[in-house]
Coordinates of C-alpha atoms in Angstrom, one line a residue:
M1 CA 69.4 67.2 107.5
G2 CA 70.4 64.6 104.7
I3 CA 73.5 62.7 104.8
R4 CA 74.9 64.4 101.6
R5 CA 74.8 67.9 103.2
V6 CA 76.4 66.8 106.6
F7 CA 79.1 65.1 104.5
C8 CA 79.8 68.5 102.6
M9 CA 79.8 70.3 105.8
I10 CA 82.4 68.0 107.2
L11 CA 84.4 68.1 104.0
A12 CA 84.5 71.9 104.1
V13 CA 85.6 71.8 107.8
V14 CA 88.4 69.5 106.8
L15 CA 89.4 71.7 103.7
V16 CA 89.6 74.8 106.0
V17 CA 91.8 73.4 108.7
S18 CA 94.0 71.6 106.0
V19 CA 94.7 75.1 104.3
A20 CA 94.7 77.3 107.5
G21 CA 97.7 75.8 109.3
P22 CA 98.9 76.4 112.9
A23 CA 99.1 80.1 112.6
Q24 CA 95.4 80.3 112.7
A25 CA 95.1 78.6 116.3
G26 CA 94.7 81.9 118.2
E27 CA 97.7 83.8 117.1
R28 CA 97.8 87.4 116.7
Q29 CA 97.3 88.7 113.1
L30 CA 100.9 90.0 111.8
L31 CA 100.1 90.8 108.3
F32 CA 97.4 93.0 106.7
Y33 CA 96.5 93.9 103.1
N34 CA 98.3 96.7 101.8
H35 CA 98.3 97.1 98.2
A36 CA 97.9 95.0 94.9
W37 CA 99.2 95.7 91.5
G38 CA 98.6 94.3 88.2
T39 CA 100.2 94.9 84.7
F40 CA 97.7 95.4 81.9
D41 CA 97.5 96.2 78.1
R42 CA 98.7 99.6 77.2
A43 CA 95.3 100.9 76.3
T44 CA 94.0 100.1 79.8
A45 CA 96.9 101.7 81.4
D46 CA 96.5 104.9 79.4
A47 CA 92.8 105.1 80.1
V48 CA 93.4 105.0 83.7
E49 CA 96.3 107.4 83.5
H50 CA 94.2 109.8 81.7
S51 CA 90.8 109.5 83.2
R52 CA 89.3 112.6 84.9
Y53 CA 86.6 110.5 86.6
L54 CA 89.5 108.5 88.6
R55 CA 90.8 111.6 89.9
E56 CA 87.1 112.3 91.4
F57 CA 86.8 108.6 92.4
A58 CA 90.0 108.1 94.5
D59 CA 93.2 109.8 95.8
F60 CA 95.0 109.4 92.5
E61 CA 98.6 109.7 91.3
V62 CA 100.7 108.7 88.6
R63 CA 104.5 108.5 89.8
T64 CA 107.7 107.3 88.6
T65 CA 109.7 106.0 91.5
T66 CA 113.2 104.9 91.7
G67 CA 113.9 102.0 94.1
A68 CA 116.7 99.7 95.4
D69 CA 119.6 99.2 93.0
G70 CA 118.3 101.9 90.8
K71 CA 115.3 100.1 89.8
V72 CA 112.6 102.5 88.1
W73 CA 108.8 102.0 87.7
T74 CA 105.8 103.9 86.7
G75 CA 102.5 103.4 88.5
R76 CA 99.0 104.8 88.7
Y77 CA 97.9 104.7 92.3
L78 CA 94.4 104.8 93.6
R79 CA 94.7 105.5 97.8
G80 CA 92.2 104.9 100.3
R81 CA 92.6 105.2 104.2
E82 CA 94.5 102.1 104.7
T83 CA 94.7 100.4 101.3
Y84 CA 95.6 101.2 97.8
L85 CA 95.8 99.8 94.2
E86 CA 98.6 100.2 91.7
V87 CA 98.0 100.0 88.0
F88 CA 100.9 99.1 85.4
G89 CA 100.9 99.2 81.9
L90 CA 103.3 97.0 79.5
G91 CA 107.0 97.9 80.1
D92 CA 106.2 100.0 83.1
V93 CA 108.1 97.8 85.4
P94 CA 111.4 96.2 84.5
G95 CA 111.7 92.3 83.4
Q96 CA 108.6 90.0 83.9
D97 CA 106.7 92.3 86.3
G98 CA 106.1 94.5 83.3
E99 CA 104.5 91.6 81.0
L100 CA 101.0 91.1 80.6
G101 CA 99.2 89.1 83.4
A102 CA 101.9 90.0 86.0
A103 CA 100.7 90.9 89.3
G104 CA 101.8 91.4 93.2
L105 CA 100.6 91.6 96.7
G106 CA 102.2 93.6 99.4
L107 CA 101.2 92.3 103.1
S108 CA 102.3 94.7 105.6
T109 CA 102.7 94.8 109.5
E110 CA 101.1 97.3 111.7
R111 CA 103.5 97.5 114.5
D112 CA 107.3 98.0 114.6
G113 CA 109.1 94.6 115.1
D114 CA 106.4 92.5 113.8
I115 CA 108.2 91.3 110.6
E116 CA 110.8 89.7 113.0
K117 CA 108.0 87.9 114.9
L118 CA 106.8 86.8 111.2
K119 CA 110.3 85.5 110.5
V120 CA 109.9 83.3 113.7
R121 CA 106.7 81.7 112.5
L122 CA 107.9 81.2 109.0
R123 CA 111.2 79.2 110.3
A124 CA 109.1 77.2 112.6
A125 CA 107.0 76.3 109.8
G126 CA 110.1 75.1 107.9
E127 CA 110.3 78.2 105.6
K128 CA 113.5 80.2 104.8
P129 CA 112.3 83.8 104.4
I130 CA 114.6 86.1 102.2
D131 CA 115.3 89.7 103.3
F132 CA 115.1 92.7 101.1
L133 CA 115.5 96.4 102.0
Q134 CA 113.4 98.6 99.5
T135 CA 114.5 102.1 99.3
R136 CA 113.3 105.2 97.7
D137 CA 115.1 108.1 96.1
F138 CA 113.4 111.3 96.7
G139 CA 115.5 112.8 93.5
D140 CA 118.5 113.8 95.4
G141 CA 120.3 110.7 94.6
K142 CA 120.4 109.7 98.2
P143 CA 118.3 106.5 98.6
V144 CA 116.1 106.6 101.9
P145 CA 115.3 103.4 103.5
W146 CA 111.6 102.7 102.7
F147 CA 110.5 99.3 104.0
D148 CA 111.9 95.8 105.0
S149 CA 110.6 93.2 103.1
L150 CA 110.4 89.3 103.3
F151 CA 110.0 87.1 100.3
L152 CA 109.8 83.0 100.4
V153 CA 111.2 82.6 96.9
E154 CA 113.4 84.3 94.7
K155 CA 111.7 83.7 91.4
Y156 CA 108.1 83.3 90.6
E157 CA 106.2 82.8 87.3
R158 CA 103.4 85.7 87.1
F159 CA 102.5 86.5 90.9
G160 CA 104.6 87.4 93.9
A161 CA 103.7 88.0 97.4
W162 CA 105.7 89.5 100.1
A163 CA 105.6 90.9 103.7
M164 CA 106.6 94.4 104.4
E165 CA 107.3 96.7 107.5
Y166 CA 107.8 100.5 107.1
R167 CA 111.2 102.0 108.1
D168 CA 111.5 105.0 110.7
E169 CA 113.9 106.6 108.3
Y170 CA 111.1 106.9 105.7
M171 CA 108.1 107.5 108.1
D172 CA 110.3 110.2 109.9
D173 CA 111.3 112.1 106.4
P174 CA 109.5 115.2 105.9
R175 CA 109.5 114.6 102.3
S176 CA 107.4 111.3 102.8
K177 CA 104.5 113.5 104.0
V178 CA 103.9 110.8 106.6
G179 CA 101.5 111.6 109.5
P180 CA 102.6 111.7 113.2
A181 CA 102.8 108.2 115.0
R182 CA 99.7 107.5 117.3
F183 CA 101.6 105.2 119.5
P184 CA 105.1 103.8 119.8
G185 CA 106.2 101.8 116.8
D186 CA 103.4 103.0 114.9
V187 CA 104.1 101.7 111.1
T188 CA 100.1 101.4 110.2
R189 CA 99.1 101.8 106.8
E190 CA 96.6 104.3 107.9
R191 CA 99.7 106.6 109.0
Y192 CA 101.6 105.7 105.7
L193 CA 98.8 106.9 103.5
P194 CA 97.7 110.5 103.1
D195 CA 94.1 111.7 104.2
A196 CA 92.9 113.0 100.9
Y197 CA 90.9 110.1 100.5
Q198 CA 88.3 111.8 102.6
D199 CA 87.6 114.4 99.8
K200 CA 86.9 111.4 97.5
L201 CA 84.6 108.4 96.9
M202 CA 87.1 105.7 97.5
R203 CA 87.8 104.6 101.1
D204 CA 89.2 101.3 101.1
I205 CA 89.7 98.2 99.1
T206 CA 87.5 95.5 100.7
F207 CA 88.1 92.5 97.9
I208 CA 90.6 91.4 95.5
R209 CA 90.6 88.5 93.3
L210 CA 93.7 87.3 91.2
A211 CA 94.3 84.5 89.0
V212 CA 97.8 82.7 89.6
T213 CA 99.5 79.7 88.7
P214 CA 99.3 76.7 90.9
S215 CA 103.0 77.1 91.7
D216 CA 102.6 80.7 92.5
L217 CA 99.7 79.9 94.9
A218 CA 101.8 77.3 96.7
D219 CA 104.6 79.8 97.2
T220 CA 102.0 82.1 98.6
L221 CA 100.3 80.0 101.0
P222 CA 102.7 79.8 103.9
L223 CA 103.2 83.7 104.0
L224 CA 99.3 83.8 104.4
R225 CA 99.2 81.4 107.1
A226 CA 102.1 83.0 109.1
G227 CA 100.7 86.3 108.8
G228 CA 97.5 85.2 110.5
F229 CA 94.8 85.0 107.8
S230 CA 92.0 82.7 107.9
L231 CA 92.1 80.4 104.7
W232 CA 89.8 78.2 102.9
T233 CA 89.6 76.4 99.7
E234 CA 86.9 75.5 97.1
D235 CA 87.1 74.5 93.6
G236 CA 90.6 75.3 93.0
S237 CA 90.4 78.6 94.6
V238 CA 91.9 79.8 98.0
T239 CA 90.4 82.8 99.7
A240 CA 91.9 84.7 102.7
T241 CA 90.0 86.7 105.3
R242 CA 90.9 88.7 108.5
G243 CA 92.1 92.3 108.5
G244 CA 89.5 94.0 106.4
T245 CA 90.4 93.0 102.8
T246 CA 89.4 89.5 101.6
M247 CA 91.6 87.9 99.1
R248 CA 90.5 85.4 96.5
F249 CA 93.4 83.5 94.5
D250 CA 92.2 81.4 91.4
E251 CA 94.6 78.8 90.0
A252 CA 95.0 79.5 86.2
P253 CA 97.7 78.6 83.8
L254 CA 100.2 80.7 82.1
G255 CA 98.6 83.1 79.7
R256 CA 95.6 83.5 81.8
T257 CA 97.0 85.0 85.1
G258 CA 96.5 88.7 86.4
L259 CA 94.4 91.1 88.8
E260 CA 90.8 90.4 87.8
R261 CA 88.6 92.0 90.3
V262 CA 88.5 94.8 92.9
E263 CA 85.9 95.9 95.1
F264 CA 85.8 99.0 97.2
A265 CA 84.0 100.7 100.1
L266 CA 82.9 104.2 99.3
N267 CA 82.8 107.2 101.8
R268 CA 79.2 108.2 100.8
V269 CA 76.1 106.7 99.1
V270 CA 76.0 107.5 95.3
G271 CA 73.9 106.3 92.5
R272 CA 75.3 103.8 89.8
H273 CA 78.0 105.2 87.5
V274 CA 80.0 102.9 84.9
E275 CA 83.2 104.0 83.5
K276 CA 85.1 102.1 80.8
L277 CA 88.7 102.3 81.2
G278 CA 90.5 100.5 78.2
T279 CA 89.3 96.7 78.4
S280 CA 88.3 97.1 82.0
T281 CA 85.1 98.5 83.6
L282 CA 84.5 100.4 87.0
V283 CA 81.0 100.1 88.2
V284 CA 80.5 102.6 91.1
G285 CA 77.2 102.4 93.1
P286 CA 74.5 102.4 93.8
G287 CA 75.2 102.7 97.3
K288 CA 78.5 102.7 99.2
R289 CA 80.3 99.8 97.0
A290 CA 82.3 99.8 93.8
V291 CA 83.5 96.9 91.4
W292 CA 86.5 97.0 89.0
T293 CA 86.7 94.2 86.5
F294 CA 89.7 93.5 84.4

């Protein structure tokens, strides 16, 4: 083995250690990929909304939701067994989240109370987590507590990540159509999402790639560390693994940010199919894998 190769291996180890942080040293993983969202041009959002193929590919829904403080957004949802994707068009979300190149990432707990353990880790790391209760109005004007969430910053440039834990009030509400708990404190993603994925192609999201500003990435790393993800950096990118979905964050300037790529595991083997959706392309198969590039 050459000296140069040995040096590169040592450097890689150093980079992993420097990014991973103390939460990787045998501590239980508290957070898992729940969903990501991106805001795209109107042509792409409309193509997604009206695609017949996507209704065969995934448990697909177009929904307008009223959340906390009366905030209203319209999303296009592709749901799997444990994970899902949310697609917005320009103006579908209030404020800067409705602008081109905006994106977000929700990381959720699987056990009731783990969000409190996450707070302990974050504070031990010198962070000051910000609490937020998201609600959902089912149409009767009476908001139901939906999930508790934690943010590390009040403002971000184009990308924001948060931790979330579903509330019992929502999970137990029959209008949520959530399945029964399998164990005490069950707030799993699998319980939250419907089983309709079983009759579709999409099973779960295995990989996402996002372009984010250096500032937004720096604000995200402490949450990933505290959540228990394994992290490493290479050529201006950070990759997070553990929990079934790999997440890659590429540093990019304003004007070049956004959700770039999503990879899916499928329920069954299929032949190759290419679906153009506005400026994006979904390639399904061959095999049990699909890739959507934006």
